[in-house]
């Protein structure tokens, strides 16, 4: 698919070198958006940029950065301002996770997770949002997770960070009413990425509960452009997240425990029994 020569504006995608981030970049490129791609892997970014330019006739620039380093987000925003690049859509996709008991994960890893998943996302949002409001148009797409709807043992800090992302996005969505700017939280469930494939938690996972990065990205891109606040791709995931606020907290904790304790078959069976066996994107 080739672009028509008219750009729909610049999109900044963090964590763009692989997985959902890579597919989000492709989804926006297919809709004629020019791209600023950032991640730590400079070679992967350069290859992606070449591919998107060739396939969609858009502009694509790379900005290698390590968002686990304090000040990285500020440096990125400063560089964009100096280059005169106005970001129309900010996609906060970069994220890390560490599996295991909270007390066994190193403090350094906990702090790195907080820096990437919370601090960098907050910084970029705060720095790039005012110009959007001043222009009267713009979008923020924050990649959260269904883990943000419930505590998840052995992924405790990760789930907590995604709960922050979800809450921040929903709060921003209300604040931004009438400004022409919107905020969307993309909350995927299990997705066929390197992170999930290398995980030992919750295996075996029923295939019906795993979505492809492209499916997740397409749903998130469409929701972002439509100005939706929360996007949960997949009916099974939507059933879990919609039911969580209505259940006693003890039950919600049990569901989170089942997710990382080999309980995926139990969850899938419960959903089938409740008539949720057909999986489709839902926003």
C-alpha positions as YAML, in Angstrom:
chain: A
units: angstrom
residues:
- id: 1
  name: UNK
  ca: [0.00, 0.00, 0.00]
- id: 2
  name: UNK
  ca: [1.43, 3.37, -0.98]
- id: 3
  name: UNK
  ca: [0.70, 6.71, 0.55]
- id: 4
  name: UNK
  ca: [-0.97, 9.46, -1.48]
- id: 5
  name: UNK
  ca: [1.79, 11.97, -0.80]
- id: 6
  name: UNK
  ca: [-0.11, 13.91, 1.88]
- id: 7
  name: UNK
  ca: [1.15, 13.23, 5.38]
- id: 8
  name: UNK
  ca: [-1.36, 12.75, 8.19]
- id: 9
  name: UNK
  ca: [1.19, 14.07, 10.68]
- id: 10
  name: UNK
  ca: [4.14, 12.79, 12.70]
- id: 11
  name: UNK
  ca: [3.73, 9.81, 15.03]
- id: 12
  name: UNK
  ca: [6.32, 9.06, 17.71]
- id: 13
  name: UNK
  ca: [6.41, 5.35, 18.59]
- id: 14
  name: UNK
  ca: [8.52, 4.19, 21.54]
- id: 15
  name: UNK
  ca: [9.65, 0.58, 21.71]
- id: 16
  name: UNK
  ca: [9.21, 0.40, 17.95]
- id: 17
  name: UNK
  ca: [11.86, -2.19, 17.12]
- id: 18
  name: UNK
  ca: [9.76, -5.34, 17.73]
- id: 19
  name: UNK
  ca: [6.43, -6.82, 18.73]
- id: 20
  name: UNK
  ca: [3.40, -4.59, 19.20]
- id: 21
  name: UNK
  ca: [5.47, -1.43, 18.75]
- id: 22
  name: UNK
  ca: [6.71, -2.52, 15.35]
- id: 23
  name: UNK
  ca: [3.16, -3.35, 14.23]
- id: 24
  name: UNK
  ca: [1.81, -0.06, 15.60]
- id: 25
  name: UNK
  ca: [4.37, 1.79, 13.49]
- id: 26
  name: UNK
  ca: [3.25, -0.18, 10.45]
- id: 27
  name: UNK
  ca: [-0.42, 0.50, 11.19]
- id: 28
  name: UNK
  ca: [0.08, 4.26, 11.37]
- id: 29
  name: UNK
  ca: [2.33, 4.23, 8.29]
- id: 30
  name: UNK
  ca: [-0.42, 2.44, 6.37]
- id: 31
  name: UNK
  ca: [-2.65, 5.40, 7.24]
- id: 32
  name: UNK
  ca: [-0.17, 7.91, 5.74]
- id: 33
  name: UNK
  ca: [1.47, 9.04, 9.00]
- id: 34
  name: UNK
  ca: [5.15, 9.94, 9.05]
- id: 35
  name: UNK
  ca: [7.10, 8.27, 11.82]
- id: 36
  name: UNK
  ca: [9.69, 8.90, 14.51]
- id: 37
  name: UNK
  ca: [10.83, 5.46, 15.65]
- id: 38
  name: UNK
  ca: [12.62, 5.01, 18.96]
- id: 39
  name: UNK
  ca: [14.04, 2.02, 20.83]
- id: 40
  name: UNK
  ca: [17.45, 0.80, 21.97]
- id: 41
  name: UNK
  ca: [18.10, -1.42, 18.92]
- id: 42
  name: UNK
  ca: [19.44, 0.99, 16.31]
- id: 43
  name: UNK
  ca: [19.84, -1.63, 13.56]
- id: 44
  name: UNK
  ca: [16.28, -2.91, 13.96]
- id: 45
  name: UNK
  ca: [14.94, 0.64, 13.87]
- id: 46
  name: UNK
  ca: [16.85, 1.46, 10.69]
- id: 47
  name: UNK
  ca: [15.58, -1.70, 8.99]
- id: 48
  name: UNK
  ca: [12.00, -0.92, 10.00]
- id: 49
  name: UNK
  ca: [12.27, 2.64, 8.77]
- id: 50
  name: UNK
  ca: [13.51, 1.48, 5.36]
- id: 51
  name: UNK
  ca: [10.70, -1.06, 5.11]
- id: 52
  name: UNK
  ca: [7.95, 1.41, 6.00]
- id: 53
  name: UNK
  ca: [9.27, 4.06, 3.62]
- id: 54
  name: UNK
  ca: [9.36, 1.51, 0.79]
- id: 55
  name: UNK
  ca: [5.92, 0.07, 1.49]
- id: 56
  name: UNK
  ca: [3.95, 3.19, 2.38]
- id: 57
  name: UNK
  ca: [5.83, 6.16, 0.88]
- id: 58
  name: UNK
  ca: [5.98, 7.93, 4.24]
- id: 59
  name: UNK
  ca: [8.85, 9.62, 6.02]
- id: 60
  name: UNK
  ca: [10.47, 7.62, 8.81]
- id: 61
  name: UNK
  ca: [13.22, 8.86, 11.10]
- id: 62
  name: UNK
  ca: [14.97, 6.89, 13.83]
- id: 63
  name: UNK
  ca: [15.84, 8.14, 17.29]
- id: 64
  name: UNK
  ca: [17.69, 5.43, 19.24]
- id: 65
  name: UNK
  ca: [17.22, 5.91, 22.97]
- id: 66
  name: UNK
  ca: [17.22, 3.97, 26.23]
- id: 67
  name: UNK
  ca: [14.17, 5.09, 28.19]
- id: 68
  name: UNK
  ca: [15.40, 3.30, 31.31]
- id: 69
  name: UNK
  ca: [17.93, 6.13, 31.70]
- id: 70
  name: UNK
  ca: [16.76, 9.17, 33.67]
- id: 71
  name: UNK
  ca: [16.39, 12.20, 31.40]
- id: 72
  name: UNK
  ca: [16.05, 10.18, 28.18]
- id: 73
  name: UNK
  ca: [12.48, 11.32, 27.55]
- id: 74
  name: UNK
  ca: [13.39, 14.95, 28.15]
- id: 75
  name: UNK
  ca: [16.31, 14.67, 25.73]
- id: 76
  name: UNK
  ca: [14.02, 13.21, 23.06]
- id: 77
  name: UNK
  ca: [11.47, 15.99, 23.44]
- id: 78
  name: UNK
  ca: [14.22, 18.61, 23.25]
- id: 79
  name: UNK
  ca: [15.66, 17.07, 20.10]
- id: 80
  name: UNK
  ca: [12.24, 17.01, 18.45]
- id: 81
  name: UNK
  ca: [11.66, 20.66, 19.32]
- id: 82
  name: UNK
  ca: [15.05, 21.67, 17.94]
- id: 83
  name: UNK
  ca: [14.28, 19.80, 14.70]
- id: 84
  name: UNK
  ca: [10.92, 21.54, 14.42]
- id: 85
  name: UNK
  ca: [8.99, 18.25, 14.47]
- id: 86
  name: UNK
  ca: [5.45, 18.60, 15.80]
- id: 87
  name: UNK
  ca: [4.20, 15.27, 17.11]
- id: 88
  name: UNK
  ca: [0.57, 14.68, 16.17]
- id: 89
  name: UNK
  ca: [0.32, 11.27, 17.85]
- id: 90
  name: UNK
  ca: [2.42, 9.99, 20.76]
- id: 91
  name: UNK
  ca: [2.49, 6.20, 21.11]
- id: 92
  name: UNK
  ca: [3.91, 5.20, 24.48]
- id: 93
  name: UNK
  ca: [4.57, 1.52, 23.77]
- id: 94
  name: UNK
  ca: [7.97, 0.90, 25.39]
- id: 95
  name: UNK
  ca: [7.76, -1.35, 28.42]
- id: 96
  name: UNK
  ca: [9.65, -3.99, 30.36]
- id: 97
  name: UNK
  ca: [8.66, -6.77, 32.74]
- id: 98
  name: UNK
  ca: [10.46, -9.00, 35.22]
- id: 99
  name: UNK
  ca: [8.92, -12.28, 36.31]
- id: 100
  name: UNK
  ca: [9.14, -13.84, 39.74]
- id: 101
  name: UNK
  ca: [8.49, -13.16, 43.38]
- id: 102
  name: UNK
  ca: [8.75, -9.46, 44.20]
- id: 103
  name: UNK
  ca: [11.33, -10.06, 46.93]
- id: 104
  name: UNK
  ca: [13.59, -12.04, 44.60]
- id: 105
  name: UNK
  ca: [13.69, -9.50, 41.77]
- id: 106
  name: UNK
  ca: [16.55, -7.05, 42.20]
- id: 107
  name: UNK
  ca: [15.86, -3.49, 43.27]
- id: 108
  name: UNK
  ca: [17.68, -2.31, 40.13]
- id: 109
  name: UNK
  ca: [15.21, -4.23, 37.95]
- id: 110
  name: UNK
  ca: [12.21, -2.87, 39.86]
- id: 111
  name: UNK
  ca: [13.50, 0.67, 39.39]
- id: 112
  name: UNK
  ca: [14.22, 0.07, 35.70]
- id: 113
  name: UNK
  ca: [10.66, -1.17, 35.20]
- id: 114
  name: UNK
  ca: [9.27, 1.91, 36.94]
- id: 115
  name: UNK
  ca: [11.49, 4.22, 34.90]
- id: 116
  name: UNK
  ca: [10.39, 2.79, 31.54]
- id: 117
  name: UNK
  ca: [6.76, 1.86, 32.21]
- id: 118
  name: UNK
  ca: [5.83, 4.87, 34.34]
- id: 119
  name: UNK
  ca: [8.37, 7.70, 34.45]
- id: 120
  name: UNK
  ca: [9.31, 7.86, 30.76]
- id: 121
  name: UNK
  ca: [5.67, 7.49, 29.68]
- id: 122
  name: UNK
  ca: [4.60, 10.25, 32.05]
- id: 123
  name: UNK
  ca: [7.45, 12.51, 30.96]
- id: 124
  name: UNK
  ca: [6.80, 12.18, 27.24]
- id: 125
  name: UNK
  ca: [3.07, 12.68, 27.75]
- id: 126
  name: UNK
  ca: [3.60, 15.81, 29.84]
- id: 127
  name: UNK
  ca: [6.18, 17.29, 27.45]
- id: 128
  name: UNK
  ca: [4.34, 16.63, 24.19]
- id: 129
  name: UNK
  ca: [0.75, 17.22, 25.31]
- id: 130
  name: UNK
  ca: [0.76, 21.05, 25.71]
- id: 131
  name: UNK
  ca: [1.64, 21.69, 22.03]
- id: 132
  name: UNK
  ca: [-1.19, 19.36, 20.99]
- id: 133
  name: UNK
  ca: [-3.65, 21.28, 23.16]
- id: 134
  name: UNK
  ca: [-2.36, 24.58, 21.77]
- id: 135
  name: UNK
  ca: [-2.90, 23.33, 18.19]
- id: 136
  name: UNK
  ca: [-6.33, 21.95, 19.06]
- id: 137
  name: UNK
  ca: [-5.65, 18.43, 17.83]
- id: 138
  name: UNK
  ca: [-3.55, 15.40, 18.72]
- id: 139
  name: UNK
  ca: [-3.63, 11.88, 20.12]
- id: 140
  name: UNK
  ca: [-1.89, 9.94, 22.89]
- id: 141
  name: UNK
  ca: [-1.92, 6.14, 22.74]
- id: 142
  name: UNK
  ca: [-0.60, 4.43, 25.87]
- id: 143
  name: UNK
  ca: [-0.01, 0.68, 25.78]
- id: 144
  name: UNK
  ca: [-1.26, -0.78, 29.05]
- id: 145
  name: UNK
  ca: [-2.39, -4.40, 29.57]
- id: 146
  name: UNK
  ca: [-5.29, -6.44, 30.89]
- id: 147
  name: UNK
  ca: [-2.92, -6.91, 33.84]
- id: 148
  name: UNK
  ca: [-3.71, -3.28, 34.69]
- id: 149
  name: UNK
  ca: [-7.22, -4.35, 35.74]
- id: 150
  name: UNK
  ca: [-6.08, -6.73, 38.49]
- id: 151
  name: UNK
  ca: [-3.15, -7.58, 40.74]
- id: 152
  name: UNK
  ca: [-0.99, -10.36, 39.27]
- id: 153
  name: UNK
  ca: [1.28, -12.35, 41.61]
- id: 154
  name: UNK
  ca: [4.84, -12.84, 40.29]
- id: 155
  name: UNK
  ca: [4.18, -9.92, 37.93]
- id: 156
  name: UNK
  ca: [3.22, -7.59, 40.78]
- id: 157
  name: UNK
  ca: [5.26, -4.52, 39.79]
- id: 158
  name: UNK
  ca: [4.44, -4.93, 36.09]
- id: 159
  name: UNK
  ca: [0.69, -5.19, 36.73]
- id: 160
  name: UNK
  ca: [0.87, -2.20, 39.09]
- id: 161
  name: UNK
  ca: [2.68, -0.14, 36.45]
- id: 162
  name: UNK
  ca: [0.00, -0.97, 33.87]
- id: 163
  name: UNK
  ca: [-2.72, -0.04, 36.37]
- id: 164
  name: UNK
  ca: [-1.01, 3.37, 36.58]
- id: 165
  name: UNK
  ca: [-0.96, 3.67, 32.79]
- id: 166
  name: UNK
  ca: [-4.65, 2.78, 32.54]
- id: 167
  name: UNK
  ca: [-5.68, 5.18, 35.32]
- id: 168
  name: UNK
  ca: [-3.54, 8.03, 33.95]
- id: 169
  name: UNK
  ca: [-5.00, 7.59, 30.48]
- id: 170
  name: UNK
  ca: [-8.58, 7.56, 31.69]
- id: 171
  name: UNK
  ca: [-7.96, 10.65, 33.79]
- id: 172
  name: UNK
  ca: [-6.38, 12.45, 30.85]
- id: 173
  name: UNK
  ca: [-9.26, 11.46, 28.62]
- id: 174
  name: UNK
  ca: [-11.67, 13.33, 30.87]
- id: 175
  name: UNK
  ca: [-9.38, 16.35, 31.27]
- id: 176
  name: UNK
  ca: [-8.99, 16.65, 27.52]
- id: 177
  name: UNK
  ca: [-12.68, 16.78, 26.64]
- id: 178
  name: UNK
  ca: [-13.32, 19.64, 24.23]
- id: 179
  name: UNK
  ca: [-9.63, 20.27, 23.45]
- id: 180
  name: UNK
  ca: [-9.45, 18.28, 20.22]
- id: 181
  name: UNK
  ca: [-6.88, 15.97, 21.86]
- id: 182
  name: UNK
  ca: [-7.69, 12.46, 23.07]
- id: 183
  name: UNK
  ca: [-5.96, 9.78, 25.15]
- id: 184
  name: UNK
  ca: [-6.39, 6.05, 24.55]
- id: 185
  name: UNK
  ca: [-5.24, 3.07, 26.62]
- id: 186
  name: UNK
  ca: [-4.57, -0.07, 24.59]
- id: 187
  name: UNK
  ca: [-4.94, -3.06, 26.93]
- id: 188
  name: UNK
  ca: [-3.88, -6.28, 25.20]
- id: 189
  name: UNK
  ca: [-4.00, -9.68, 26.79]
- id: 190
  name: UNK
  ca: [-1.49, -12.36, 25.95]
- id: 191
  name: UNK
  ca: [0.15, -11.48, 22.64]
- id: 192
  name: UNK
  ca: [2.49, -13.57, 20.51]
- id: 193
  name: UNK
  ca: [5.65, -11.58, 21.25]
- id: 194
  name: UNK
  ca: [9.14, -12.54, 22.37]
- id: 195
  name: UNK
  ca: [8.20, -11.49, 25.91]
- id: 196
  name: UNK
  ca: [5.35, -14.00, 26.08]
- id: 197
  name: UNK
  ca: [7.17, -16.77, 24.20]
- id: 198
  name: UNK
  ca: [10.07, -16.63, 26.67]
- id: 199
  name: UNK
  ca: [7.76, -16.61, 29.69]
- id: 200
  name: UNK
  ca: [7.36, -19.61, 31.96]
- id: 201
  name: UNK
  ca: [4.31, -18.17, 33.70]
- id: 202
  name: UNK
  ca: [0.89, -19.54, 32.95]
- id: 203
  name: UNK
  ca: [1.99, -22.23, 30.47]
- id: 204
  name: UNK
  ca: [0.38, -23.94, 28.66]
- id: 205
  name: UNK
  ca: [-1.68, -21.07, 27.30]
- id: 206
  name: UNK
  ca: [-4.76, -21.86, 25.17]
- id: 207
  name: UNK
  ca: [-4.24, -20.62, 21.63]
- id: 208
  name: UNK
  ca: [-7.66, -18.94, 21.70]
- id: 209
  name: UNK
  ca: [-6.36, -16.50, 24.32]
- id: 210
  name: UNK
  ca: [-3.31, -15.35, 22.32]
- id: 211
  name: UNK
  ca: [-3.57, -12.61, 19.71]
- id: 212
  name: UNK
  ca: [-0.98, -11.58, 17.15]
- id: 213
  name: UNK
  ca: [0.90, -8.26, 17.51]
- id: 214
  name: UNK
  ca: [-0.70, -7.12, 14.23]
- id: 215
  name: UNK
  ca: [-4.23, -7.76, 15.51]
- id: 216
  name: UNK
  ca: [-3.49, -5.84, 18.71]
- id: 217
  name: UNK
  ca: [-1.85, -2.97, 16.84]
- id: 218
  name: UNK
  ca: [-4.64, -2.61, 14.30]
- id: 219
  name: UNK
  ca: [-7.23, -2.48, 17.09]
- id: 220
  name: UNK
  ca: [-5.17, 0.05, 19.04]
- id: 221
  name: UNK
  ca: [-4.48, 2.28, 16.04]
- id: 222
  name: UNK
  ca: [-8.15, 2.35, 15.06]
- id: 223
  name: UNK
  ca: [-9.23, 3.13, 18.63]
- id: 224
  name: UNK
  ca: [-6.63, 5.89, 18.94]
- id: 225
  name: UNK
  ca: [-7.68, 7.60, 15.71]
- id: 226
  name: UNK
  ca: [-11.35, 7.29, 16.71]
- id: 227
  name: UNK
  ca: [-10.63, 8.94, 20.06]
- id: 228
  name: UNK
  ca: [-11.74, 5.96, 22.16]
- id: 229
  name: UNK
  ca: [-10.55, 5.89, 25.77]
- id: 230
  name: UNK
  ca: [-9.99, 2.17, 26.42]
- id: 231
  name: UNK
  ca: [-9.34, -0.56, 23.86]
- id: 232
  name: UNK
  ca: [-9.26, -4.21, 24.94]
- id: 233
  name: UNK
  ca: [-8.66, -6.39, 21.85]
- id: 234
  name: UNK
  ca: [-10.44, -9.74, 21.94]
- id: 235
  name: UNK
  ca: [-13.81, -10.67, 23.40]
- id: 236
  name: UNK
  ca: [-12.29, -13.06, 25.96]
- id: 237
  name: UNK
  ca: [-10.01, -10.31, 27.28]
- id: 238
  name: UNK
  ca: [-12.91, -7.86, 27.30]
- id: 239
  name: UNK
  ca: [-14.97, -10.30, 29.35]
- id: 240
  name: UNK
  ca: [-12.21, -10.61, 31.95]
- id: 241
  name: UNK
  ca: [-11.60, -6.87, 32.23]
- id: 242
  name: UNK
  ca: [-15.28, -5.90, 32.19]
- id: 243
  name: UNK
  ca: [-16.09, -8.35, 34.96]
- id: 244
  name: UNK
  ca: [-13.18, -7.48, 37.24]
- id: 245
  name: UNK
  ca: [-14.65, -4.24, 38.70]
- id: 246
  name: UNK
  ca: [-17.87, -6.10, 39.60]
- id: 247
  name: UNK
  ca: [-16.22, -8.94, 41.51]
- id: 248
  name: UNK
  ca: [-15.02, -9.06, 45.13]
- id: 249
  name: UNK
  ca: [-11.34, -8.17, 45.37]
- id: 250
  name: UNK
  ca: [-10.55, -11.67, 46.68]
- id: 251
  name: UNK
  ca: [-11.93, -13.15, 43.45]
- id: 252
  name: UNK
  ca: [-10.03, -10.63, 41.31]
- id: 253
  name: UNK
  ca: [-6.82, -11.61, 43.11]
- id: 254
  name: UNK
  ca: [-7.59, -15.26, 42.49]
- id: 255
  name: UNK
  ca: [-8.02, -14.60, 38.76]
- id: 256
  name: UNK
  ca: [-4.68, -12.77, 38.71]
- id: 257
  name: UNK
  ca: [-3.10, -15.72, 40.47]
- id: 258
  name: UNK
  ca: [-4.60, -18.15, 37.98]
- id: 259
  name: UNK
  ca: [-3.05, -16.14, 35.13]
- id: 260
  name: UNK
  ca: [0.47, -16.78, 36.42]
- id: 261
  name: UNK
  ca: [-0.13, -20.11, 38.10]
- id: 262
  name: UNK
  ca: [-1.12, -22.28, 35.16]
- id: 263
  name: UNK
  ca: [-4.80, -21.39, 35.34]
- id: 264
  name: UNK
  ca: [-5.33, -20.31, 31.74]
- id: 265
  name: UNK
  ca: [-7.32, -23.46, 30.91]
- id: 266
  name: UNK
  ca: [-9.60, -22.74, 33.87]
- id: 267
  name: UNK
  ca: [-10.14, -19.16, 32.70]
- id: 268
  name: UNK
  ca: [-10.76, -20.25, 29.09]
- id: 269
  name: UNK
  ca: [-13.24, -22.92, 30.22]
- id: 270
  name: UNK
  ca: [-15.10, -20.41, 32.37]
- id: 271
  name: UNK
  ca: [-15.35, -18.00, 29.46]
- id: 272
  name: UNK
  ca: [-16.63, -20.73, 27.15]
- id: 273
  name: UNK
  ca: [-19.22, -21.74, 29.73]
- id: 274
  name: UNK
  ca: [-20.33, -18.13, 29.88]
- id: 275
  name: UNK
  ca: [-20.79, -17.91, 26.12]
- id: 276
  name: UNK
  ca: [-17.54, -16.07, 25.36]
- id: 277
  name: UNK
  ca: [-15.98, -18.73, 23.11]
- id: 278
  name: UNK
  ca: [-15.98, -16.54, 20.00]
- id: 279
  name: UNK
  ca: [-12.96, -14.25, 20.01]
- id: 280
  name: UNK
  ca: [-13.05, -10.95, 18.19]
- id: 281
  name: UNK
  ca: [-11.70, -7.46, 18.69]
- id: 282
  name: UNK
  ca: [-13.84, -5.25, 20.90]
- id: 283
  name: UNK
  ca: [-13.37, -1.66, 21.90]
...
